[in-house]
Protein backbone atom coordinates (compact mmCIF):
# COMPACT_ATOMS: atom_id res chain seq x y z
CA UNK A 1 0.00 0.00 0.00
CA UNK A 2 2.72 2.42 0.98
CA UNK A 3 4.73 1.45 -2.08
CA UNK A 4 1.76 2.10 -4.39
CA UNK A 5 1.31 5.51 -2.87
CA UNK A 6 5.01 6.24 -3.28
CA UNK A 7 4.95 5.17 -6.94
CA UNK A 8 1.89 7.35 -7.58
CA UNK A 9 3.60 10.32 -5.94
CA UNK A 10 6.70 9.78 -8.10
CA UNK A 11 4.48 9.61 -11.20
CA UNK A 12 2.76 12.85 -10.21
CA UNK A 13 6.09 14.63 -9.66
CA UNK A 14 7.33 13.35 -13.03
CA UNK A 15 4.22 14.73 -14.75
CA UNK A 16 4.62 18.13 -13.10
CA UNK A 17 8.27 18.24 -14.16
CA UNK A 18 7.33 17.33 -17.72
CA UNK A 19 4.86 20.23 -17.82
CA UNK A 20 7.48 22.57 -16.36
CA UNK A 21 9.97 21.51 -19.03
CA UNK A 22 7.50 22.15 -21.86
CA UNK A 23 8.49 25.23 -23.87
CA UNK A 24 4.92 26.54 -24.07
CA UNK A 25 4.31 26.58 -20.31
CA UNK A 26 7.68 26.75 -18.61
CA UNK A 27 11.36 26.55 -19.40
CA UNK A 28 12.75 27.38 -22.81
CA UNK A 29 15.73 25.53 -24.22
CA UNK A 30 18.29 26.80 -26.71
CA UNK A 31 17.87 30.48 -25.95
CA UNK A 32 19.13 32.99 -28.48
CA UNK A 33 18.70 36.53 -29.73
CA UNK A 34 16.25 38.57 -27.65
CA UNK A 35 15.59 35.73 -25.21
CA UNK A 36 19.29 35.63 -24.40
CA UNK A 37 19.19 39.28 -23.34
CA UNK A 38 16.10 38.78 -21.16
CA UNK A 39 16.93 35.47 -19.48
CA UNK A 40 20.71 35.26 -19.58
CA UNK A 41 21.86 38.80 -18.86
CA UNK A 42 24.16 37.59 -16.05
CA UNK A 43 26.00 35.29 -18.44
CA UNK A 44 26.23 38.20 -20.87
CA UNK A 45 27.87 40.31 -18.15
CA UNK A 46 30.40 37.60 -17.27
CA UNK A 47 31.31 37.01 -20.91
CA UNK A 48 31.75 40.70 -21.63
CA UNK A 49 33.56 41.80 -18.47
CA UNK A 50 35.29 38.64 -17.27
CA UNK A 51 38.65 39.13 -18.96
CA UNK A 52 39.08 42.78 -18.03
CA UNK A 53 37.84 42.41 -14.45
CA UNK A 54 39.55 39.18 -13.42
CA UNK A 55 42.23 38.64 -16.03
CA UNK A 56 41.80 35.00 -16.91
CA UNK A 57 40.68 34.05 -20.39
CA UNK A 58 38.85 31.00 -19.00
CA UNK A 59 35.53 32.55 -18.02
CA UNK A 60 34.50 29.51 -16.00
CA UNK A 61 37.60 29.86 -13.81
CA UNK A 62 36.93 33.59 -13.52
CA UNK A 63 33.44 32.93 -12.22
CA UNK A 64 34.34 29.98 -10.00
CA UNK A 65 37.38 31.53 -8.32
CA UNK A 66 36.60 35.24 -8.38
CA UNK A 67 32.95 36.22 -8.82
CA UNK A 68 31.63 33.27 -6.85
CA UNK A 69 34.64 32.28 -4.79
CA UNK A 70 32.61 31.49 -1.69
CA UNK A 71 31.01 28.66 -3.63
CA UNK A 72 34.42 27.20 -4.34
CA UNK A 73 35.40 27.50 -0.67
CA UNK A 74 32.28 25.55 0.19
CA UNK A 75 33.08 22.97 -2.46
CA UNK A 76 36.62 22.54 -1.13
CA UNK A 77 35.18 22.21 2.38
CA UNK A 78 32.78 19.52 1.20
CA UNK A 79 35.67 17.64 -0.38
CA UNK A 80 37.79 18.01 2.76
CA UNK A 81 34.96 16.81 4.99
CA UNK A 82 34.17 13.82 2.80
CA UNK A 83 37.82 12.76 2.66
CA UNK A 84 38.18 13.20 6.42
CA UNK A 85 34.99 11.23 7.02
CA UNK A 86 36.02 8.42 4.67
CA UNK A 87 39.49 8.12 6.20
CA UNK A 88 38.09 8.29 9.72
CA UNK A 89 35.47 5.61 9.06
CA UNK A 90 37.81 3.27 7.17
CA UNK A 91 40.61 3.23 9.74
CA UNK A 92 41.58 0.05 11.46
CA UNK A 93 39.79 -0.26 14.74
CA UNK A 94 40.62 -3.79 15.76
CA UNK A 95 43.31 -6.18 14.73
CA UNK A 96 42.37 -8.60 11.99
CA UNK A 97 44.15 -11.56 13.57
CA UNK A 98 42.06 -11.66 16.70
CA UNK B 1 47.72 -14.59 -5.63
CA UNK B 2 50.21 -11.86 -6.25
CA UNK B 3 49.20 -8.29 -5.66
CA UNK B 4 50.72 -6.64 -8.68
CA UNK B 5 49.84 -6.96 -12.33
CA UNK B 6 51.95 -8.61 -14.99
CA UNK B 7 55.07 -7.33 -16.66
CA UNK B 8 53.31 -5.63 -19.58
CA UNK B 9 50.98 -3.68 -17.34
CA UNK B 10 53.82 -2.62 -15.06
CA UNK B 11 55.96 -1.45 -17.95
CA UNK B 12 53.09 0.48 -19.47
CA UNK B 13 52.37 2.02 -16.07
CA UNK B 14 56.00 3.12 -15.80
CA UNK B 15 55.61 4.84 -19.15
CA UNK B 16 52.18 6.39 -18.62
CA UNK B 17 52.29 7.54 -14.99
CA UNK B 18 54.71 10.41 -15.78
CA UNK B 19 52.65 11.37 -18.81
CA UNK B 20 49.46 11.48 -16.74
CA UNK B 21 51.25 13.54 -14.12
CA UNK B 22 52.58 16.01 -16.67
CA UNK B 23 49.18 16.35 -18.30
CA UNK B 24 47.55 16.95 -14.92
CA UNK B 25 50.14 19.57 -14.04
CA UNK B 26 49.47 21.23 -17.39
CA UNK B 27 45.71 21.29 -16.75
CA UNK B 28 46.27 22.80 -13.29
CA UNK B 29 48.82 25.42 -14.30
CA UNK B 30 46.82 26.55 -17.35
CA UNK B 31 43.53 26.61 -15.46
CA UNK B 32 43.02 30.31 -16.09
CA UNK B 33 43.64 30.00 -19.83
CA UNK B 34 42.21 26.73 -21.09
CA UNK B 35 39.38 24.44 -19.96
CA UNK B 36 40.09 22.60 -16.76
CA UNK B 37 41.53 23.84 -13.51
CA UNK B 38 42.37 22.73 -10.04
CA UNK B 39 39.65 20.14 -9.50
CA UNK B 40 40.00 18.51 -12.89
CA UNK B 41 43.81 18.46 -12.91
CA UNK B 42 43.95 17.22 -9.34
CA UNK B 43 41.61 14.36 -10.20
CA UNK B 44 43.79 13.57 -13.23
CA UNK B 45 46.94 13.31 -11.14
CA UNK B 46 45.07 11.22 -8.59
CA UNK B 47 44.27 8.91 -11.50
CA UNK B 48 48.01 8.37 -11.87
CA UNK B 49 48.05 7.37 -8.20
CA UNK B 50 45.23 4.89 -8.81
CA UNK B 51 47.15 3.44 -11.76
CA UNK B 52 50.24 3.07 -9.54
CA UNK B 53 48.26 1.26 -6.88
CA UNK B 54 46.57 -1.11 -9.32
CA UNK B 55 49.66 -1.86 -11.38
CA UNK B 56 52.24 -2.27 -8.64
CA UNK B 57 50.11 -3.55 -5.80
CA UNK B 58 49.28 -2.44 -2.30
CA UNK B 59 52.55 -3.27 -0.56
CA UNK B 60 54.54 -1.23 -3.07
CA UNK B 61 52.10 1.69 -2.71
CA UNK B 62 52.21 1.47 1.09
CA UNK B 63 55.98 1.95 1.04
CA UNK B 64 55.61 5.26 -0.81
CA UNK B 65 52.59 6.57 1.06
CA UNK B 66 52.69 8.42 4.35
CA UNK B 67 49.31 9.59 5.48
CA UNK B 68 50.78 12.33 7.66
CA UNK B 69 52.36 13.91 4.60
CA UNK B 70 49.18 13.64 2.55
CA UNK B 71 46.87 15.05 5.20
CA UNK B 72 49.33 17.89 5.75
CA UNK B 73 49.39 18.57 1.99
CA UNK B 74 45.60 18.65 1.83
CA UNK B 75 45.38 21.10 4.71
CA UNK B 76 48.16 23.17 3.13
CA UNK B 77 46.19 23.38 -0.12
CA UNK B 78 43.12 24.63 1.69
CA UNK B 79 45.13 27.18 3.66
CA UNK B 80 46.87 28.52 0.55
CA UNK B 81 43.48 28.87 -1.12
CA UNK B 82 42.11 30.84 1.83
CA UNK B 83 45.28 32.93 2.00
CA UNK B 84 45.03 33.83 -1.67
CA UNK B 85 41.40 34.75 -1.13
CA UNK B 86 42.38 37.00 1.79
CA UNK B 87 45.07 38.93 -0.11
CA UNK B 88 42.73 41.80 -0.85
CA UNK B 89 41.00 41.77 2.51
CA UNK B 90 41.35 45.54 2.86
CA UNK B 91 38.77 45.88 0.08
CA UNK B 92 36.79 42.67 0.16
CA UNK B 93 37.16 38.94 0.50
CA UNK B 94 38.03 37.44 -2.91
CA UNK B 95 39.27 40.81 -4.17
CA UNK B 96 41.80 40.11 -6.90
CA UNK B 97 44.32 42.64 -5.68
CA UNK B 98 47.30 41.01 -7.40
CA UNK B 99 45.71 41.60 -10.78
CA UNK B 100 44.11 44.98 -10.15
CA UNK B 101 47.13 46.59 -8.51
CA UNK B 102 49.56 44.81 -10.83
CA UNK B 103 51.72 43.36 -8.06
CA UNK B 104 52.37 39.89 -9.44
CA UNK B 105 50.83 37.56 -12.01
CA UNK B 106 49.69 40.70 -13.81
CA UNK B 107 50.67 40.08 -17.41
CA UNK B 108 48.49 40.42 -20.47
CA UNK B 109 45.35 38.28 -20.32
CA UNK B 110 46.14 35.03 -22.08
CA UNK B 111 49.74 34.71 -20.93
CA UNK B 112 50.75 32.22 -18.25
CA UNK B 113 51.64 34.79 -15.60
CA UNK B 114 48.35 36.64 -15.60
CA UNK B 115 45.02 36.65 -13.80
CA UNK B 116 46.28 37.54 -10.32
CA UNK B 117 45.50 34.92 -7.70
CA UNK B 118 43.80 32.50 -10.10
CA UNK B 119 46.94 30.39 -10.81
CA UNK B 120 47.76 30.27 -7.09
CA UNK B 121 44.26 29.12 -6.26
CA UNK B 122 44.35 26.55 -9.05
CA UNK B 123 47.60 25.14 -7.70
CA UNK B 124 46.21 25.03 -4.17
CA UNK B 125 42.97 23.36 -5.17
CA UNK B 126 44.83 20.88 -7.38
CA UNK B 127 47.15 19.94 -4.54
CA UNK B 128 44.21 19.58 -2.20
CA UNK B 129 42.17 17.41 -4.55
CA UNK B 130 45.15 15.22 -5.40
CA UNK B 131 46.17 14.65 -1.78
CA UNK B 132 42.58 14.07 -0.69
CA UNK B 133 41.73 11.57 -3.41
CA UNK B 134 44.98 9.65 -2.94
CA UNK B 135 44.50 9.40 0.83
CA UNK B 136 40.89 8.27 0.38
CA UNK B 137 42.04 5.69 -2.17
CA UNK B 138 44.72 4.39 0.17
CA UNK B 139 42.27 4.23 3.06
CA UNK B 140 39.90 2.13 0.95
CA UNK B 141 42.75 -0.06 -0.36
CA UNK B 142 44.16 -0.76 3.09
CA UNK B 143 40.70 -1.63 4.41
CA UNK B 144 40.51 -5.29 3.51
CA UNK B 145 38.51 -7.42 5.87
CA UNK B 146 36.63 -9.76 3.60
CA UNK B 147 35.76 -12.17 6.36
CA UNK B 148 33.29 -11.40 9.11
mmCIF file of C-alpha atoms in Angstrom:
data_model
loop_
_atom_site.group_PDB
_atom_site.id
_atom_site.type_symbol
_atom_site.label_atom_id
_atom_site.label_comp_id
_atom_site.label_asym_id
_atom_site.label_seq_id
_atom_site.Cartn_x
_atom_site.Cartn_y
_atom_site.Cartn_z
ATOM 1 C CA UNK A 1 0.000 0.000 0.000
ATOM 2 C CA UNK A 2 2.718 2.417 0.979
ATOM 3 C CA UNK A 3 4.732 1.453 -2.081
ATOM 4 C CA UNK A 4 1.765 2.098 -4.388
ATOM 5 C CA UNK A 5 1.307 5.509 -2.868
ATOM 6 C CA UNK A 6 5.010 6.240 -3.279
ATOM 7 C CA UNK A 7 4.946 5.170 -6.936
ATOM 8 C CA UNK A 8 1.891 7.352 -7.579
ATOM 9 C CA UNK A 9 3.605 10.319 -5.943
ATOM 10 C CA UNK A 10 6.697 9.775 -8.095
ATOM 11 C CA UNK A 11 4.480 9.607 -11.198
ATOM 12 C CA UNK A 12 2.759 12.850 -10.212
ATOM 13 C CA UNK A 13 6.093 14.626 -9.663
ATOM 14 C CA UNK A 14 7.328 13.349 -13.027
ATOM 15 C CA UNK A 15 4.216 14.733 -14.749
ATOM 16 C CA UNK A 16 4.624 18.135 -13.099
ATOM 17 C CA UNK A 17 8.274 18.236 -14.163
ATOM 18 C CA UNK A 18 7.333 17.326 -17.724
ATOM 19 C CA UNK A 19 4.861 20.226 -17.822
ATOM 20 C CA UNK A 20 7.481 22.568 -16.364
ATOM 21 C CA UNK A 21 9.974 21.510 -19.028
ATOM 22 C CA UNK A 22 7.498 22.147 -21.858
ATOM 23 C CA UNK A 23 8.490 25.230 -23.872
ATOM 24 C CA UNK A 24 4.918 26.543 -24.067
ATOM 25 C CA UNK A 25 4.314 26.578 -20.308
ATOM 26 C CA UNK A 26 7.675 26.746 -18.611
ATOM 27 C CA UNK A 27 11.357 26.549 -19.404
ATOM 28 C CA UNK A 28 12.749 27.382 -22.806
ATOM 29 C CA UNK A 29 15.733 25.533 -24.220
ATOM 30 C CA UNK A 30 18.286 26.798 -26.710
ATOM 31 C CA UNK A 31 17.871 30.481 -25.951
ATOM 32 C CA UNK A 32 19.128 32.986 -28.476
ATOM 33 C CA UNK A 33 18.696 36.525 -29.728
ATOM 34 C CA UNK A 34 16.254 38.565 -27.652
ATOM 35 C CA UNK A 35 15.586 35.728 -25.206
ATOM 36 C CA UNK A 36 19.286 35.632 -24.399
ATOM 37 C CA UNK A 37 19.186 39.281 -23.339
ATOM 38 C CA UNK A 38 16.104 38.775 -21.161
ATOM 39 C CA UNK A 39 16.929 35.473 -19.478
ATOM 40 C CA UNK A 40 20.715 35.256 -19.577
ATOM 41 C CA UNK A 41 21.861 38.804 -18.862
ATOM 42 C CA UNK A 42 24.156 37.590 -16.047
ATOM 43 C CA UNK A 43 26.003 35.290 -18.444
ATOM 44 C CA UNK A 44 26.227 38.204 -20.871
ATOM 45 C CA UNK A 45 27.869 40.312 -18.151
ATOM 46 C CA UNK A 46 30.401 37.596 -17.269
ATOM 47 C CA UNK A 47 31.312 37.006 -20.914
ATOM 48 C CA UNK A 48 31.750 40.701 -21.634
ATOM 49 C CA UNK A 49 33.564 41.799 -18.471
ATOM 50 C CA UNK A 50 35.290 38.643 -17.272
ATOM 51 C CA UNK A 51 38.646 39.129 -18.958
ATOM 52 C CA UNK A 52 39.085 42.783 -18.029
ATOM 53 C CA UNK A 53 37.843 42.408 -14.453
ATOM 54 C CA UNK A 54 39.554 39.181 -13.419
ATOM 55 C CA UNK A 55 42.232 38.639 -16.032
ATOM 56 C CA UNK A 56 41.803 35.005 -16.912
ATOM 57 C CA UNK A 57 40.685 34.053 -20.386
ATOM 58 C CA UNK A 58 38.852 31.003 -19.002
ATOM 59 C CA UNK A 59 35.532 32.547 -18.015
ATOM 60 C CA UNK A 60 34.499 29.508 -15.996
ATOM 61 C CA UNK A 61 37.598 29.855 -13.810
ATOM 62 C CA UNK A 62 36.935 33.588 -13.520
ATOM 63 C CA UNK A 63 33.441 32.928 -12.218
ATOM 64 C CA UNK A 64 34.344 29.985 -10.000
ATOM 65 C CA UNK A 65 37.376 31.534 -8.320
ATOM 66 C CA UNK A 66 36.603 35.241 -8.382
ATOM 67 C CA UNK A 67 32.952 36.217 -8.820
ATOM 68 C CA UNK A 68 31.634 33.266 -6.853
ATOM 69 C CA UNK A 69 34.642 32.278 -4.792
ATOM 70 C CA UNK A 70 32.612 31.487 -1.695
ATOM 71 C CA UNK A 71 31.006 28.664 -3.625
ATOM 72 C CA UNK A 72 34.425 27.204 -4.337
ATOM 73 C CA UNK A 73 35.396 27.502 -0.673
ATOM 74 C CA UNK A 74 32.280 25.545 0.193
ATOM 75 C CA UNK A 75 33.081 22.972 -2.458
ATOM 76 C CA UNK A 76 36.619 22.543 -1.129
ATOM 77 C CA UNK A 77 35.177 22.211 2.381
ATOM 78 C CA UNK A 78 32.781 19.521 1.201
ATOM 79 C CA UNK A 79 35.669 17.635 -0.379
ATOM 80 C CA UNK A 80 37.791 18.006 2.762
ATOM 81 C CA UNK A 81 34.959 16.814 4.994
ATOM 82 C CA UNK A 82 34.174 13.820 2.802
ATOM 83 C CA UNK A 83 37.825 12.758 2.663
ATOM 84 C CA UNK A 84 38.179 13.202 6.418
ATOM 85 C CA UNK A 85 34.993 11.227 7.018
ATOM 86 C CA UNK A 86 36.024 8.422 4.672
ATOM 87 C CA UNK A 87 39.488 8.120 6.198
ATOM 88 C CA UNK A 88 38.086 8.289 9.724
ATOM 89 C CA UNK A 89 35.469 5.608 9.057
ATOM 90 C CA UNK A 90 37.812 3.269 7.174
ATOM 91 C CA UNK A 91 40.608 3.234 9.741
ATOM 92 C CA UNK A 92 41.578 0.045 11.457
ATOM 93 C CA UNK A 93 39.794 -0.256 14.739
ATOM 94 C CA UNK A 94 40.620 -3.786 15.755
ATOM 95 C CA UNK A 95 43.312 -6.177 14.727
ATOM 96 C CA UNK A 96 42.373 -8.602 11.989
ATOM 97 C CA UNK A 97 44.146 -11.564 13.567
ATOM 98 C CA UNK A 98 42.058 -11.656 16.699
ATOM 99 C CA UNK B 1 47.716 -14.588 -5.630
ATOM 100 C CA UNK B 2 50.210 -11.857 -6.253
ATOM 101 C CA UNK B 3 49.197 -8.289 -5.665
ATOM 102 C CA UNK B 4 50.724 -6.643 -8.679
ATOM 103 C CA UNK B 5 49.835 -6.959 -12.329
ATOM 104 C CA UNK B 6 51.947 -8.607 -14.988
ATOM 105 C CA UNK B 7 55.069 -7.332 -16.658
ATOM 106 C CA UNK B 8 53.313 -5.632 -19.579
ATOM 107 C CA UNK B 9 50.976 -3.675 -17.340
ATOM 108 C CA UNK B 10 53.817 -2.616 -15.056
ATOM 109 C CA UNK B 11 55.964 -1.450 -17.954
ATOM 110 C CA UNK B 12 53.094 0.479 -19.469
ATOM 111 C CA UNK B 13 52.371 2.023 -16.074
ATOM 112 C CA UNK B 14 56.004 3.122 -15.803
ATOM 113 C CA UNK B 15 55.609 4.845 -19.151
ATOM 114 C CA UNK B 16 52.183 6.394 -18.621
ATOM 115 C CA UNK B 17 52.286 7.545 -14.992
ATOM 116 C CA UNK B 18 54.713 10.410 -15.776
ATOM 117 C CA UNK B 19 52.646 11.367 -18.810
ATOM 118 C CA UNK B 20 49.456 11.478 -16.743
ATOM 119 C CA UNK B 21 51.248 13.540 -14.119
ATOM 120 C CA UNK B 22 52.579 16.014 -16.667
ATOM 121 C CA UNK B 23 49.180 16.353 -18.297
ATOM 122 C CA UNK B 24 47.545 16.949 -14.924
ATOM 123 C CA UNK B 25 50.138 19.570 -14.043
ATOM 124 C CA UNK B 26 49.467 21.233 -17.394
ATOM 125 C CA UNK B 27 45.714 21.290 -16.750
ATOM 126 C CA UNK B 28 46.267 22.797 -13.291
ATOM 127 C CA UNK B 29 48.815 25.415 -14.303
ATOM 128 C CA UNK B 30 46.823 26.552 -17.348
ATOM 129 C CA UNK B 31 43.534 26.606 -15.456
ATOM 130 C CA UNK B 32 43.025 30.307 -16.089
ATOM 131 C CA UNK B 33 43.642 30.004 -19.832
ATOM 132 C CA UNK B 34 42.206 26.732 -21.086
ATOM 133 C CA UNK B 35 39.378 24.445 -19.959
ATOM 134 C CA UNK B 36 40.093 22.604 -16.757
ATOM 135 C CA UNK B 37 41.531 23.839 -13.510
ATOM 136 C CA UNK B 38 42.371 22.726 -10.036
ATOM 137 C CA UNK B 39 39.654 20.142 -9.495
ATOM 138 C CA UNK B 40 40.000 18.511 -12.894
ATOM 139 C CA UNK B 41 43.806 18.464 -12.905
ATOM 140 C CA UNK B 42 43.954 17.219 -9.342
ATOM 141 C CA UNK B 43 41.614 14.361 -10.198
ATOM 142 C CA UNK B 44 43.787 13.569 -13.235
ATOM 143 C CA UNK B 45 46.943 13.307 -11.137
ATOM 144 C CA UNK B 46 45.068 11.218 -8.587
ATOM 145 C CA UNK B 47 44.267 8.910 -11.504
ATOM 146 C CA UNK B 48 48.014 8.373 -11.873
ATOM 147 C CA UNK B 49 48.049 7.367 -8.202
ATOM 148 C CA UNK B 50 45.231 4.890 -8.805
ATOM 149 C CA UNK B 51 47.153 3.444 -11.757
ATOM 150 C CA UNK B 52 50.240 3.073 -9.545
ATOM 151 C CA UNK B 53 48.262 1.255 -6.878
ATOM 152 C CA UNK B 54 46.574 -1.112 -9.319
ATOM 153 C CA UNK B 55 49.659 -1.861 -11.382
ATOM 154 C CA UNK B 56 52.239 -2.269 -8.645
ATOM 155 C CA UNK B 57 50.113 -3.548 -5.798
ATOM 156 C CA UNK B 58 49.282 -2.437 -2.297
ATOM 157 C CA UNK B 59 52.547 -3.266 -0.557
ATOM 158 C CA UNK B 60 54.537 -1.230 -3.066
ATOM 159 C CA UNK B 61 52.102 1.685 -2.713
ATOM 160 C CA UNK B 62 52.205 1.473 1.094
ATOM 161 C CA UNK B 63 55.978 1.955 1.036
ATOM 162 C CA UNK B 64 55.606 5.257 -0.812
ATOM 163 C CA UNK B 65 52.586 6.574 1.060
ATOM 164 C CA UNK B 66 52.690 8.421 4.354
ATOM 165 C CA UNK B 67 49.308 9.588 5.483
ATOM 166 C CA UNK B 68 50.779 12.332 7.662
ATOM 167 C CA UNK B 69 52.357 13.909 4.598
ATOM 168 C CA UNK B 70 49.184 13.645 2.546
ATOM 169 C CA UNK B 71 46.867 15.049 5.197
ATOM 170 C CA UNK B 72 49.333 17.891 5.751
ATOM 171 C CA UNK B 73 49.386 18.567 1.989
ATOM 172 C CA UNK B 74 45.605 18.655 1.830
ATOM 173 C CA UNK B 75 45.384 21.102 4.713
ATOM 174 C CA UNK B 76 48.156 23.166 3.131
ATOM 175 C CA UNK B 77 46.190 23.380 -0.118
ATOM 176 C CA UNK B 78 43.119 24.632 1.695
ATOM 177 C CA UNK B 79 45.132 27.178 3.662
ATOM 178 C CA UNK B 80 46.865 28.516 0.550
ATOM 179 C CA UNK B 81 43.475 28.874 -1.124
ATOM 180 C CA UNK B 82 42.114 30.842 1.827
ATOM 181 C CA UNK B 83 45.285 32.927 2.004
ATOM 182 C CA UNK B 84 45.029 33.832 -1.674
ATOM 183 C CA UNK B 85 41.402 34.754 -1.128
ATOM 184 C CA UNK B 86 42.381 37.002 1.787
ATOM 185 C CA UNK B 87 45.066 38.925 -0.112
ATOM 186 C CA UNK B 88 42.734 41.796 -0.847
ATOM 187 C CA UNK B 89 41.005 41.767 2.507
ATOM 188 C CA UNK B 90 41.352 45.541 2.863
ATOM 189 C CA UNK B 91 38.767 45.882 0.078
ATOM 190 C CA UNK B 92 36.794 42.669 0.156
ATOM 191 C CA UNK B 93 37.159 38.936 0.502
ATOM 192 C CA UNK B 94 38.030 37.441 -2.905
ATOM 193 C CA UNK B 95 39.268 40.809 -4.169
ATOM 194 C CA UNK B 96 41.801 40.106 -6.904
ATOM 195 C CA UNK B 97 44.322 42.635 -5.675
ATOM 196 C CA UNK B 98 47.304 41.014 -7.402
ATOM 197 C CA UNK B 99 45.712 41.595 -10.777
ATOM 198 C CA UNK B 100 44.108 44.982 -10.153
ATOM 199 C CA UNK B 101 47.134 46.594 -8.506
ATOM 200 C CA UNK B 102 49.559 44.812 -10.831
ATOM 201 C CA UNK B 103 51.723 43.358 -8.059
ATOM 202 C CA UNK B 104 52.374 39.887 -9.436
ATOM 203 C CA UNK B 105 50.829 37.564 -12.006
ATOM 204 C CA UNK B 106 49.690 40.698 -13.814
ATOM 205 C CA UNK B 107 50.674 40.076 -17.410
ATOM 206 C CA UNK B 108 48.495 40.420 -20.471
ATOM 207 C CA UNK B 109 45.347 38.276 -20.320
ATOM 208 C CA UNK B 110 46.139 35.030 -22.079
ATOM 209 C CA UNK B 111 49.743 34.705 -20.926
ATOM 210 C CA UNK B 112 50.746 32.220 -18.252
ATOM 211 C CA UNK B 113 51.641 34.793 -15.596
ATOM 212 C CA UNK B 114 48.351 36.636 -15.604
ATOM 213 C CA UNK B 115 45.018 36.646 -13.801
ATOM 214 C CA UNK B 116 46.280 37.544 -10.317
ATOM 215 C CA UNK B 117 45.502 34.915 -7.704
ATOM 216 C CA UNK B 118 43.803 32.498 -10.102
ATOM 217 C CA UNK B 119 46.940 30.391 -10.813
ATOM 218 C CA UNK B 120 47.762 30.270 -7.090
ATOM 219 C CA UNK B 121 44.259 29.121 -6.264
ATOM 220 C CA UNK B 122 44.346 26.550 -9.045
ATOM 221 C CA UNK B 123 47.599 25.137 -7.704
ATOM 222 C CA UNK B 124 46.214 25.033 -4.166
ATOM 223 C CA UNK B 125 42.973 23.361 -5.174
ATOM 224 C CA UNK B 126 44.825 20.881 -7.383
ATOM 225 C CA UNK B 127 47.155 19.936 -4.537
ATOM 226 C CA UNK B 128 44.209 19.584 -2.197
ATOM 227 C CA UNK B 129 42.173 17.411 -4.550
ATOM 228 C CA UNK B 130 45.153 15.216 -5.402
ATOM 229 C CA UNK B 131 46.165 14.648 -1.782
ATOM 230 C CA UNK B 132 42.583 14.072 -0.689
ATOM 231 C CA UNK B 133 41.734 11.572 -3.410
ATOM 232 C CA UNK B 134 44.983 9.649 -2.944
ATOM 233 C CA UNK B 135 44.498 9.403 0.827
ATOM 234 C CA UNK B 136 40.887 8.268 0.381
ATOM 235 C CA UNK B 137 42.037 5.692 -2.170
ATOM 236 C CA UNK B 138 44.723 4.394 0.169
ATOM 237 C CA UNK B 139 42.273 4.235 3.058
ATOM 238 C CA UNK B 140 39.902 2.135 0.947
ATOM 239 C CA UNK B 141 42.750 -0.055 -0.363
ATOM 240 C CA UNK B 142 44.161 -0.763 3.092
ATOM 241 C CA UNK B 143 40.705 -1.635 4.407
ATOM 242 C CA UNK B 144 40.509 -5.285 3.512
ATOM 243 C CA UNK B 145 38.505 -7.423 5.871
ATOM 244 C CA UNK B 146 36.632 -9.765 3.598
ATOM 245 C CA UNK B 147 35.765 -12.174 6.361
ATOM 246 C CA UNK B 148 33.286 -11.401 9.105
#
